[in-house]
Amino acid sequence: MKICIIAEGSYPYVTGGVSSWIQTVITNMPEHQFIIYSIGAEKKAKGNYKYQLPANVIQVEEVFLDDFAEEEDKWGRTYKLTNEERKALKSLIDSNQPDWETLLSMFSGNKIDSAINFLKSRDFFDIVHEICLEKYDQVPFTDMFWSIRSMVLPLFLCIKHPLPQADLYHSVSTGYAGVLGSLGKYMNRKPFVLTEHGIYTREREEEIIKAQWVKGYFKDLWIQYFYNLSNCAYKHADKVVTLFQKNKEIQIELGCSPNKIVIIPNGVNREDYIDLPKRGYRDRGELYIGAIVRVVPIKDIKTMLQSFAIVKQELPKAKFFIMGPTDEDEEYYNECIQLIESLQIEDVFFTGEVNVKEYINQMDVLVLSSISEGQPLVLLEGMVCGVPFVATDVGNCKGILLGELDDLGEAGIVVPVMQYTEMARAIIQLCQDEQKRQLMGEIGKRRVGLFYTKRSFIKRYQKLYEEMVKSVWQE
């Protein structure tokens, strides 16, 4: 079959858990053809792939959220929208129950010729004006107009880019990707599968609350808008795949039908980690602490660094290796470098993007300090190699490390988010107890072998794809 995978802010431009997951799915299903529909932030990333595309990827469609030009078309054009269409567009912005059937009908037709032209139209102006009068009469109209325009522009850019024909649409997040999956189903009457690794709306909500670029009185508007996009995907998906029970409960709370949700955990292949480089020579008391992570704010590298400053006082021969790309957010990376200098920490090494398998077996302890996660593949990679973790209590970290499906014991230590003192204590505890590290490492290996294998994860997706397409044929 021909499967269109719709990715937002990940594959094939960015390394990380979601991108690795997509690469694994495609590589292990050579019987199917795949189309990649990728939504990226900046056009400068076009064609700059971080992954070697497998042979069964037959097409790549790239949409960039900064790829628009101010056409010469004049302001004030009229699109002759019906009253129902105007209400539907307004509901997308100022309601928690948008009329998605009318919106998808509009998006799938030719009435809206381009994103920019529509956002210059009299129709859009009138909709924003009406919202202002009803709910934001104390807010300057120009602030409201340009804020709403910037809010909906990415969605309109995505929906006006041609959506490829496929036998099945598979979005790997809600948001814009989820709306496009819904649109593929609506236009082509094909099944739509949604996989959520983390909870997209919760992540966007955290970002908006902290964001300086969103004024206080617009934060609620932006947050509700992203919830609306996610609800579109929940409503139209034939199956919603999540990775663990806690996420399923959140999805139900956000409005997804429990009958649609299936749990398919991530998995790794134990054989891929057998012939790793053996541990090199160490000076007495020398300890290697590692983090396999992108250097971006949501991974909270600063908490790691603050914790290592405490570790270094207790264990002066400890070394810290941060393994992952540093160019995704260069400003944040520079802030991390400045923090190292201000704390006067020695023996911190940013390796950049590397083959993790060359490093992972060298580590005594691995660390994850994320503010938000789904079910991190990096935990499974470390566990299959027998390396214990100190991780924040986000996503499924506690379930994986402490065991939600077994009573094998602990494969690591879970600490609160952004609590660098507690993280440091946990790292020191493991570094000073080799026997405990070995025991946790063995428990981690056993847990992965029982519950988190790549073979099981791939087989379940193969079966899901077949069932979805077969159901359409039978209709």
GROMACS .gro file of C-alpha atoms in nm:
model
  475
    1MET     CA    1   0.000   0.000   0.000
    2LYS     CA    2   0.098   0.366  -0.029
    3ILE     CA    3   0.118   0.540   0.309
    4CYS     CA    4   0.150   0.917   0.356
    5ILE     CA    5   0.328   1.003   0.680
    6ILE     CA    6   0.261   1.361   0.789
    7ALA     CA    7   0.531   1.497   1.020
    8GLU     CA    8   0.548   1.837   1.187
    9GLY     CA    9   0.875   1.984   1.310
   10SER     CA   10   1.063   1.655   1.295
   11TYR     CA   11   1.151   1.411   1.016
   12PRO     CA   12   1.362   1.434   0.807
   13TYR     CA   13   1.515   1.769   0.919
   14VAL     CA   14   1.555   1.712   1.292
   15THR     CA   15   1.706   1.418   1.478
   16GLY     CA   16   1.536   1.288   1.789
   17GLY     CA   17   1.287   1.033   1.913
   18VAL     CA   18   0.997   1.104   1.675
   19SER     CA   19   1.223   1.123   1.370
   20SER     CA   20   1.401   0.800   1.466
   21TRP     CA   21   1.062   0.637   1.512
   22ILE     CA   22   0.951   0.737   1.160
   23GLN     CA   23   1.278   0.611   1.010
   24THR     CA   24   1.233   0.280   1.193
   25VAL     CA   25   0.875   0.234   1.069
   26ILE     CA   26   0.965   0.300   0.705
   27THR     CA   27   1.285   0.093   0.707
   28ASN     CA   28   1.112  -0.208   0.859
   29MET     CA   29   0.818  -0.210   0.619
   30PRO     CA   30   0.978  -0.255   0.276
   31GLU     CA   31   0.652  -0.407   0.150
   32HIS     CA   32   0.488  -0.062   0.156
   33GLN     CA   33   0.563   0.263  -0.025
   34PHE     CA   34   0.582   0.581   0.178
   35ILE     CA   35   0.523   0.947   0.101
   36ILE     CA   36   0.668   1.198   0.348
   37TYR     CA   37   0.466   1.516   0.393
   38SER     CA   38   0.692   1.725   0.615
   39ILE     CA   39   0.601   2.055   0.780
   40GLY     CA   40   0.914   2.253   0.869
   41ALA     CA   41   0.970   2.588   1.034
   42GLU     CA   42   1.216   2.751   0.793
   43LYS     CA   43   1.266   2.713   0.417
   44LYS     CA   44   1.644   2.713   0.461
   45ALA     CA   45   1.607   2.351   0.578
   46LYS     CA   46   1.469   2.243   0.237
   47GLY     CA   47   1.644   1.929   0.117
   48ASN     CA   48   1.878   1.934   0.417
   49TYR     CA   49   1.785   1.593   0.551
   50LYS     CA   50   1.935   1.446   0.869
   51TYR     CA   51   1.839   1.095   0.758
   52GLN     CA   52   1.919   0.879   0.458
   53LEU     CA   53   1.574   0.824   0.311
   54PRO     CA   54   1.494   0.452   0.270
   55ALA     CA   55   1.442   0.315  -0.082
   56ASN     CA   56   1.067   0.275  -0.027
   57VAL     CA   57   1.019   0.652   0.022
   58ILE     CA   58   0.879   0.742  -0.322
   59GLN     CA   59   0.796   1.110  -0.264
   60VAL     CA   60   0.873   1.396  -0.027
   61GLU     CA   61   0.646   1.699   0.003
   62GLU     CA   62   0.798   1.990   0.195
   63VAL     CA   63   0.596   2.275   0.346
   64PHE     CA   64   0.770   2.555   0.535
   65LEU     CA   65   0.589   2.796   0.762
   66ASP     CA   66   0.805   3.091   0.655
   67ASP     CA   67   0.756   3.016   0.283
   68PHE     CA   68   0.512   3.280   0.175
   69ALA     CA   69   0.532   3.594  -0.030
   70GLU     CA   70   0.313   3.899  -0.008
   71GLU     CA   71   0.135   3.868  -0.343
   72GLU     CA   72   0.052   4.184  -0.535
   73ASP     CA   73  -0.317   4.119  -0.490
   74LYS     CA   74  -0.488   4.419  -0.329
   75TRP     CA   75  -0.632   4.426   0.020
   76GLY     CA   76  -1.006   4.404   0.058
   77ARG     CA   77  -1.095   4.129  -0.188
   78THR     CA   78  -1.424   3.946  -0.125
   79TYR     CA   79  -1.450   3.565  -0.142
   80LYS     CA   80  -1.830   3.541  -0.140
   81LEU     CA   81  -1.838   3.311   0.160
   82THR     CA   82  -2.170   3.166   0.267
   83ASN     CA   83  -2.300   3.253   0.610
   84GLU     CA   84  -2.222   2.897   0.721
   85GLU     CA   85  -1.862   2.930   0.599
   86ARG     CA   86  -1.813   3.263   0.776
   87LYS     CA   87  -1.945   3.114   1.100
   88ALA     CA   88  -1.716   2.811   1.061
   89LEU     CA   89  -1.408   3.029   1.012
   90LYS     CA   90  -1.505   3.240   1.310
   91SER     CA   91  -1.557   2.926   1.521
   92LEU     CA   92  -1.200   2.816   1.443
   93ILE     CA   93  -1.070   3.127   1.618
   94ASP     CA   94  -1.313   3.210   1.898
   95SER     CA   95  -1.487   2.883   1.985
   96ASN     CA   96  -1.391   2.561   2.157
   97GLN     CA   97  -1.619   2.366   1.920
   98PRO     CA   98  -1.525   2.459   1.561
   99ASP     CA   99  -1.743   2.344   1.273
  100TRP     CA  100  -1.478   2.113   1.126
  101GLU     CA  101  -1.708   1.959   0.863
  102THR     CA  102  -1.767   2.295   0.698
  103LEU     CA  103  -1.401   2.395   0.740
  104LEU     CA  104  -1.273   2.074   0.579
  105SER     CA  105  -1.519   2.122   0.295
  106MET     CA  106  -1.382   2.474   0.240
  107PHE     CA  107  -1.020   2.363   0.271
  108SER     CA  108  -1.065   2.083   0.018
  109GLY     CA  109  -1.213   2.312  -0.246
  110ASN     CA  110  -1.080   2.598  -0.456
  111LYS     CA  111  -1.269   2.883  -0.295
  112ILE     CA  112  -0.963   2.995  -0.096
  113ASP     CA  113  -0.697   3.036  -0.365
  114SER     CA  114  -0.401   3.128  -0.142
  115ALA     CA  115  -0.328   3.179   0.225
  116ILE     CA  116  -0.199   3.536   0.188
  117ASN     CA  117  -0.478   3.651  -0.042
  118PHE     CA  118  -0.743   3.525   0.195
  119LEU     CA  119  -0.579   3.689   0.495
  120LYS     CA  120  -0.589   4.021   0.305
  121SER     CA  121  -0.956   3.979   0.224
  122ARG     CA  122  -1.256   4.176   0.344
  123ASP     CA  123  -1.402   3.848   0.472
  124PHE     CA  124  -1.112   3.784   0.710
  125PHE     CA  125  -1.111   4.149   0.822
  126ASP     CA  126  -1.484   4.132   0.903
  127ILE     CA  127  -1.446   3.807   1.100
  128VAL     CA  128  -1.169   3.954   1.317
  129HIS     CA  129  -1.366   4.276   1.359
  130GLU     CA  130  -1.669   4.081   1.479
  131ILE     CA  131  -1.462   3.884   1.731
  132CYS     CA  132  -1.313   4.209   1.861
  133LEU     CA  133  -1.651   4.370   1.913
  134GLU     CA  134  -1.792   4.066   2.092
  135LYS     CA  135  -1.502   3.966   2.318
  136TYR     CA  136  -1.205   4.203   2.295
  137ASP     CA  137  -1.348   4.552   2.277
  138GLN     CA  138  -1.070   4.683   2.505
  139VAL     CA  139  -0.791   4.540   2.287
  140PRO     CA  140  -0.644   4.754   2.005
  141PHE     CA  141  -0.787   4.623   1.679
  142THR     CA  142  -0.451   4.629   1.497
  143ASP     CA  143  -0.299   4.409   1.770
  144MET     CA  144  -0.587   4.165   1.740
  145PHE     CA  145  -0.583   4.157   1.359
  146TRP     CA  146  -0.211   4.086   1.324
  147SER     CA  147  -0.208   3.837   1.610
  148ILE     CA  148  -0.494   3.631   1.463
  149ARG     CA  149  -0.342   3.659   1.117
  150SER     CA  150  -0.010   3.518   1.241
  151MET     CA  151  -0.198   3.247   1.429
  152VAL     CA  152  -0.392   3.107   1.132
  153LEU     CA  153  -0.133   3.172   0.858
  154PRO     CA  154   0.064   2.846   0.915
  155LEU     CA  155  -0.254   2.639   0.893
  156PHE     CA  156  -0.362   2.807   0.568
  157LEU     CA  157  -0.015   2.760   0.420
  158CYS     CA  158  -0.035   2.388   0.497
  159ILE     CA  159  -0.384   2.328   0.365
  160LYS     CA  160  -0.314   2.508   0.037
  161HIS     CA  161  -0.013   2.285  -0.036
  162PRO     CA  162  -0.128   1.985  -0.247
  163LEU     CA  163  -0.192   1.673  -0.040
  164PRO     CA  164  -0.066   1.356  -0.212
  165GLN     CA  165  -0.294   1.064  -0.300
  166ALA     CA  166  -0.240   0.769  -0.067
  167ASP     CA  167  -0.410   0.453   0.060
  168LEU     CA  168  -0.369   0.569   0.420
  169TYR     CA  169  -0.276   0.893   0.596
  170HIS     CA  170  -0.069   0.872   0.914
  171SER     CA  171  -0.003   1.187   1.116
  172VAL     CA  172   0.259   1.163   1.389
  173SER     CA  173   0.118   1.450   1.594
  174THR     CA  174  -0.199   1.654   1.617
  175GLY     CA  175  -0.167   2.027   1.534
  176TYR     CA  176  -0.122   2.114   1.165
  177ALA     CA  177  -0.025   1.754   1.086
  178GLY     CA  178  -0.348   1.630   1.246
  179VAL     CA  179  -0.563   1.870   1.041
  180LEU     CA  180  -0.389   1.757   0.722
  181GLY     CA  181  -0.451   1.392   0.809
  182SER     CA  182  -0.817   1.478   0.862
  183LEU     CA  183  -0.822   1.660   0.529
  184GLY     CA  184  -0.669   1.359   0.351
  185LYS     CA  185  -0.944   1.140   0.489
  186TYR     CA  186  -1.215   1.393   0.399
  187MET     CA  187  -1.096   1.453   0.042
  188ASN     CA  188  -0.995   1.102  -0.060
  189ARG     CA  189  -1.212   0.884   0.163
  190LYS     CA  190  -0.907   0.697   0.292
  191PRO     CA  191  -0.830   0.586   0.650
  192PHE     CA  192  -0.649   0.821   0.885
  193VAL     CA  193  -0.425   0.701   1.170
  194LEU     CA  194  -0.292   0.940   1.434
  195THR     CA  195   0.007   0.863   1.657
  196GLU     CA  196   0.084   1.093   1.949
  197HIS     CA  197   0.423   1.052   2.113
  198GLY     CA  198   0.373   1.341   2.353
  199ILE     CA  199   0.057   1.542   2.404
  200TYR     CA  200   0.092   1.818   2.143
  201THR     CA  201  -0.154   2.061   2.299
  202ARG     CA  202   0.005   2.042   2.643
  203GLU     CA  203   0.348   2.112   2.491
  204ARG     CA  204   0.218   2.412   2.294
  205GLU     CA  205   0.038   2.540   2.604
  206GLU     CA  206   0.363   2.533   2.806
  207GLU     CA  207   0.546   2.717   2.528
  208ILE     CA  208   0.280   2.987   2.495
  209ILE     CA  209   0.257   3.049   2.869
  210LYS     CA  210   0.633   3.114   2.878
  211ALA     CA  211   0.653   3.294   2.542
  212GLN     CA  212   0.750   3.660   2.532
  213TRP     CA  213   0.614   3.710   2.179
  214VAL     CA  214   0.252   3.645   2.283
  215LYS     CA  215   0.095   3.929   2.481
  216GLY     CA  216  -0.085   3.827   2.796
  217TYR     CA  217  -0.439   3.885   2.671
  218PHE     CA  218  -0.374   3.671   2.359
  219LYS     CA  219  -0.232   3.367   2.536
  220ASP     CA  220  -0.572   3.207   2.601
  221LEU     CA  221  -0.671   3.263   2.237
  222TRP     CA  222  -0.357   3.088   2.110
  223ILE     CA  223  -0.388   2.800   2.356
  224GLN     CA  224  -0.753   2.736   2.264
  225TYR     CA  225  -0.662   2.748   1.894
  226PHE     CA  226  -0.411   2.465   1.933
  227TYR     CA  227  -0.664   2.263   2.131
  228ASN     CA  228  -0.907   2.314   1.841
  229LEU     CA  229  -0.653   2.179   1.591
  230SER     CA  230  -0.596   1.871   1.804
  231ASN     CA  231  -0.968   1.809   1.844
  232CYS     CA  232  -0.997   1.800   1.465
  233ALA     CA  233  -0.751   1.510   1.454
  234TYR     CA  234  -0.915   1.326   1.745
  235LYS     CA  235  -1.255   1.360   1.581
  236HIS     CA  236  -1.158   1.237   1.233
  237ALA     CA  237  -0.890   0.976   1.304
  238ASP     CA  238  -1.000   0.615   1.258
  239LYS     CA  239  -0.743   0.503   1.514
  240VAL     CA  240  -0.542   0.705   1.765
  241VAL     CA  241  -0.222   0.536   1.879
  242THR     CA  242  -0.060   0.637   2.204
  243LEU     CA  243   0.243   0.491   2.374
  244PHE     CA  244   0.127   0.439   2.732
  245GLN     CA  245  -0.174   0.446   2.960
  246LYS     CA  246  -0.125   0.792   3.110
  247ASN     CA  247  -0.129   0.953   2.765
  248LYS     CA  248  -0.446   0.761   2.679
  249GLU     CA  249  -0.616   0.909   2.984
  250ILE     CA  250  -0.510   1.262   2.884
  251GLN     CA  251  -0.637   1.209   2.527
  252ILE     CA  252  -0.976   1.099   2.659
  253GLU     CA  253  -0.982   1.403   2.889
  254LEU     CA  254  -0.913   1.623   2.582
  255GLY     CA  255  -1.209   1.477   2.394
  256CYS     CA  256  -1.082   1.172   2.206
  257SER     CA  257  -1.317   0.874   2.200
  258PRO     CA  258  -1.170   0.592   2.412
  259ASN     CA  259  -1.291   0.339   2.152
  260LYS     CA  260  -1.042   0.480   1.899
  261ILE     CA  261  -0.733   0.461   2.118
  262VAL     CA  262  -0.482   0.176   2.108
  263ILE     CA  263  -0.155   0.158   2.301
  264ILE     CA  264   0.157   0.056   2.106
  265PRO     CA  265   0.479   0.116   2.301
  266ASN     CA  266   0.807   0.207   2.135
  267GLY     CA  267   1.065  -0.064   2.089
  268VAL     CA  268   1.434  -0.124   2.024
  269ASN     CA  269   1.620  -0.415   1.871
  270ARG     CA  270   1.853  -0.574   2.125
  271GLU     CA  271   2.074  -0.719   1.850
  272ASP     CA  272   2.157  -0.367   1.731
  273TYR     CA  273   2.347  -0.305   2.055
  274ILE     CA  274   2.548  -0.625   2.090
  275ASP     CA  275   2.878  -0.538   1.921
  276LEU     CA  276   2.933  -0.194   2.072
  277PRO     CA  277   3.284  -0.063   2.146
  278LYS     CA  278   3.407  -0.196   2.478
  279ARG     CA  279   3.470   0.040   2.765
  280GLY     CA  280   3.809   0.207   2.741
  281TYR     CA  281   4.069   0.254   3.010
  282ARG     CA  282   3.968   0.475   3.304
  283ASP     CA  283   4.171   0.641   3.576
  284ARG     CA  284   4.075   0.532   3.925
  285GLY     CA  285   3.758   0.716   4.030
  286GLU     CA  286   3.684   0.845   3.680
  287LEU     CA  287   3.313   0.836   3.595
  288TYR     CA  288   3.130   0.912   3.269
  289ILE     CA  289   2.787   1.070   3.287
  290GLY     CA  290   2.600   1.117   2.959
  291ALA     CA  291   2.292   1.273   2.804
  292ILE     CA  292   2.167   1.176   2.458
  293VAL     CA  293   1.966   1.482   2.374
  294ARG     CA  294   1.900   1.772   2.138
  295VAL     CA  295   2.023   2.098   2.289
  296VAL     CA  296   1.689   2.281   2.299
  297PRO     CA  297   1.490   2.443   2.584
  298ILE     CA  298   1.230   2.167   2.622
  299LYS     CA  299   1.513   1.925   2.711
  300ASP     CA  300   1.622   2.162   2.991
  301ILE     CA  301   1.997   2.127   2.945
  302LYS     CA  302   2.052   2.401   3.204
  303THR     CA  303   1.915   2.183   3.483
  304MET     CA  304   2.158   1.907   3.378
  305LEU     CA  305   2.447   2.150   3.392
  306GLN     CA  306   2.348   2.289   3.732
  307SER     CA  307   2.320   1.935   3.867
  308PHE     CA  308   2.660   1.843   3.727
  309ALA     CA  309   2.814   2.143   3.903
  310ILE     CA  310   2.707   1.980   4.233
  311VAL     CA  311   2.818   1.634   4.118
  312LYS     CA  312   3.161   1.772   4.030
  313GLN     CA  313   3.211   1.900   4.384
  314GLU     CA  314   3.146   1.552   4.523
  315LEU     CA  315   3.309   1.353   4.241
  316PRO     CA  316   3.592   1.564   4.097
  317LYS     CA  317   3.687   1.301   3.837
  318ALA     CA  318   3.337   1.288   3.682
  319LYS     CA  319   3.299   1.386   3.317
  320PHE     CA  320   2.976   1.489   3.146
  321PHE     CA  321   2.907   1.417   2.778
  322ILE     CA  322   2.611   1.587   2.608
  323MET     CA  323   2.553   1.391   2.287
  324GLY     CA  324   2.331   1.552   2.028
  325PRO     CA  325   2.295   1.840   1.783
  326THR     CA  326   2.365   2.191   1.910
  327ASP     CA  327   2.254   2.386   1.600
  328GLU     CA  328   1.878   2.353   1.636
  329ASP     CA  329   1.859   2.650   1.875
  330GLU     CA  330   2.196   2.825   1.868
  331GLU     CA  331   2.087   3.098   2.108
  332TYR     CA  332   1.998   2.838   2.372
  333TYR     CA  333   2.324   2.652   2.311
  334ASN     CA  334   2.518   2.974   2.369
  335GLU     CA  335   2.323   3.030   2.691
  336CYS     CA  336   2.431   2.683   2.805
  337ILE     CA  337   2.795   2.765   2.730
  338GLN     CA  338   2.762   3.087   2.930
  339LEU     CA  339   2.612   2.892   3.221
  340ILE     CA  340   2.908   2.652   3.220
  341GLU     CA  341   3.144   2.948   3.233
  342SER     CA  342   2.953   3.124   3.511
  343LEU     CA  343   2.939   2.803   3.719
  344GLN     CA  344   3.305   2.736   3.637
  345ILE     CA  345   3.235   2.372   3.556
  346GLU     CA  346   3.510   2.163   3.401
  347ASP     CA  347   3.487   1.839   3.200
  348VAL     CA  348   3.161   1.916   3.015
  349PHE     CA  349   3.177   1.804   2.652
  350PHE     CA  350   2.921   1.887   2.382
  351THR     CA  351   2.995   1.619   2.123
  352GLY     CA  352   2.750   1.749   1.862
  353GLU     CA  353   2.565   1.499   1.649
  354VAL     CA  354   2.735   1.161   1.681
  355ASN     CA  355   2.673   0.791   1.639
  356VAL     CA  356   2.536   0.728   1.987
  357LYS     CA  357   2.631   0.360   1.970
  358GLU     CA  358   2.997   0.460   1.981
  359TYR     CA  359   2.942   0.637   2.315
  360ILE     CA  360   2.658   0.474   2.504
  361ASN     CA  361   2.850   0.173   2.628
  362GLN     CA  362   3.113   0.404   2.777
  363MET     CA  363   2.866   0.574   3.014
  364ASP     CA  364   2.824   0.487   3.382
  365VAL     CA  365   2.500   0.687   3.420
  366LEU     CA  366   2.267   0.849   3.167
  367VAL     CA  367   2.059   1.159   3.240
  368LEU     CA  368   1.733   1.298   3.097
  369SER     CA  369   1.612   1.635   3.230
  370SER     CA  370   1.326   1.711   2.990
  371ILE     CA  371   1.034   1.934   3.080
  372SER     CA  372   0.807   1.732   2.850
  373GLU     CA  373   0.835   1.389   2.687
  374GLY     CA  374   0.626   1.107   2.551
  375GLN     CA  375   0.795   0.769   2.577
  376PRO     CA  376   1.162   0.852   2.515
  377LEU     CA  377   1.343   0.610   2.287
  378VAL     CA  378   1.667   0.716   2.451
  379LEU     CA  379   1.558   0.548   2.776
  380LEU     CA  380   1.508   0.219   2.594
  381GLU     CA  381   1.843   0.257   2.415
  382GLY     CA  382   2.023   0.311   2.744
  383MET     CA  383   1.840   0.028   2.917
  384VAL     CA  384   1.911  -0.226   2.643
  385CYS     CA  385   2.280  -0.144   2.695
  386GLY     CA  386   2.249  -0.192   3.072
  387VAL     CA  387   2.309   0.173   3.167
  388PRO     CA  388   2.093   0.311   3.452
  389PHE     CA  389   1.912   0.645   3.412
  390VAL     CA  390   1.833   0.949   3.620
  391ALA     CA  391   1.528   1.104   3.452
  392THR     CA  392   1.265   1.365   3.525
  393ASP     CA  393   0.909   1.257   3.599
  394VAL     CA  394   0.762   1.340   3.259
  395GLY     CA  395   0.574   1.134   3.004
  396ASN     CA  396   0.632   0.762   3.054
  397CYS     CA  397   0.975   0.791   3.218
  398LYS     CA  398   0.852   0.664   3.554
  399GLY     CA  399   0.663   0.375   3.392
  400ILE     CA  400   0.966   0.264   3.191
  401LEU     CA  401   1.226   0.298   3.465
  402LEU     CA  402   1.026   0.179   3.764
  403GLY     CA  403   0.805  -0.071   3.582
  404GLU     CA  404   0.434  -0.031   3.511
  405LEU     CA  405   0.399  -0.371   3.342
  406ASP     CA  406   0.613  -0.583   3.578
  407ASP     CA  407   0.765  -0.613   3.923
  408LEU     CA  408   1.124  -0.655   3.807
  409GLY     CA  409   1.244  -0.355   4.005
  410GLU     CA  410   1.402  -0.018   3.929
  411ALA     CA  411   1.614   0.054   3.621
  412GLY     CA  412   1.690   0.408   3.729
  413ILE     CA  413   1.588   0.698   3.951
  414VAL     CA  414   1.306   0.944   3.875
  415VAL     CA  415   1.330   1.304   3.998
  416PRO     CA  416   1.101   1.610   3.977
  417VAL     CA  417   1.124   1.848   3.681
  418MET     CA  418   1.378   2.134   3.707
  419GLN     CA  419   1.504   2.019   4.049
  420TYR     CA  420   1.877   2.015   3.986
  421THR     CA  421   1.968   1.946   4.349
  422GLU     CA  422   1.763   1.625   4.356
  423MET     CA  423   1.898   1.528   4.015
  424ALA     CA  424   2.253   1.576   4.144
  425ARG     CA  425   2.184   1.363   4.453
  426ALA     CA  426   2.050   1.081   4.235
  427ILE     CA  427   2.350   1.094   4.000
  428ILE     CA  428   2.593   1.091   4.294
  429GLN     CA  429   2.408   0.799   4.452
  430LEU     CA  430   2.445   0.588   4.138
  431CYS     CA  431   2.803   0.696   4.070
  432GLN     CA  432   2.908   0.591   4.421
  433ASP     CA  433   2.737   0.250   4.407
  434GLU     CA  434   2.868   0.030   4.125
  435GLN     CA  435   2.667  -0.269   4.245
  436LYS     CA  436   2.345  -0.070   4.227
  437ARG     CA  437   2.430   0.050   3.876
  438GLN     CA  438   2.487  -0.307   3.761
  439LEU     CA  439   2.163  -0.430   3.917
  440MET     CA  440   1.959  -0.149   3.760
  441GLY     CA  441   2.130  -0.212   3.428
  442GLU     CA  442   2.030  -0.580   3.432
  443ILE     CA  443   1.671  -0.492   3.525
  444GLY     CA  444   1.660  -0.246   3.235
  445LYS     CA  445   1.783  -0.509   2.988
  446ARG     CA  446   1.520  -0.759   3.104
  447ARG     CA  447   1.237  -0.505   3.089
  448VAL     CA  448   1.319  -0.400   2.733
  449GLY     CA  449   1.342  -0.764   2.623
  450LEU     CA  450   1.000  -0.842   2.767
  451PHE     CA  451   0.795  -0.534   2.678
  452TYR     CA  452   0.974  -0.292   2.444
  453THR     CA  453   1.104  -0.482   2.141
  454LYS     CA  454   1.115  -0.336   1.794
  455ARG     CA  455   0.978  -0.658   1.648
  456SER     CA  456   0.656  -0.632   1.851
  457PHE     CA  457   0.613  -0.261   1.776
  458ILE     CA  458   0.656  -0.308   1.399
  459LYS     CA  459   0.424  -0.611   1.383
  460ARG     CA  460   0.147  -0.420   1.557
  461TYR     CA  461   0.173  -0.129   1.313
  462GLN     CA  462   0.179  -0.365   1.014
  463LYS     CA  463  -0.141  -0.524   1.142
  464LEU     CA  464  -0.301  -0.184   1.209
  465TYR     CA  465  -0.224  -0.059   0.856
  466GLU     CA  466  -0.367  -0.374   0.701
  467GLU     CA  467  -0.684  -0.359   0.910
  468MET     CA  468  -0.745   0.007   0.829
  469VAL     CA  469  -0.707  -0.033   0.452
  470LYS     CA  470  -0.904  -0.358   0.447
  471SER     CA  471  -1.194  -0.188   0.623
  472VAL     CA  472  -1.214   0.068   0.342
  473TRP     CA  473  -1.204  -0.203   0.073
  474GLN     CA  474  -1.488  -0.387   0.246
  475GLU     CA  475  -1.699  -0.070   0.245
   0.00000   0.00000   0.00000
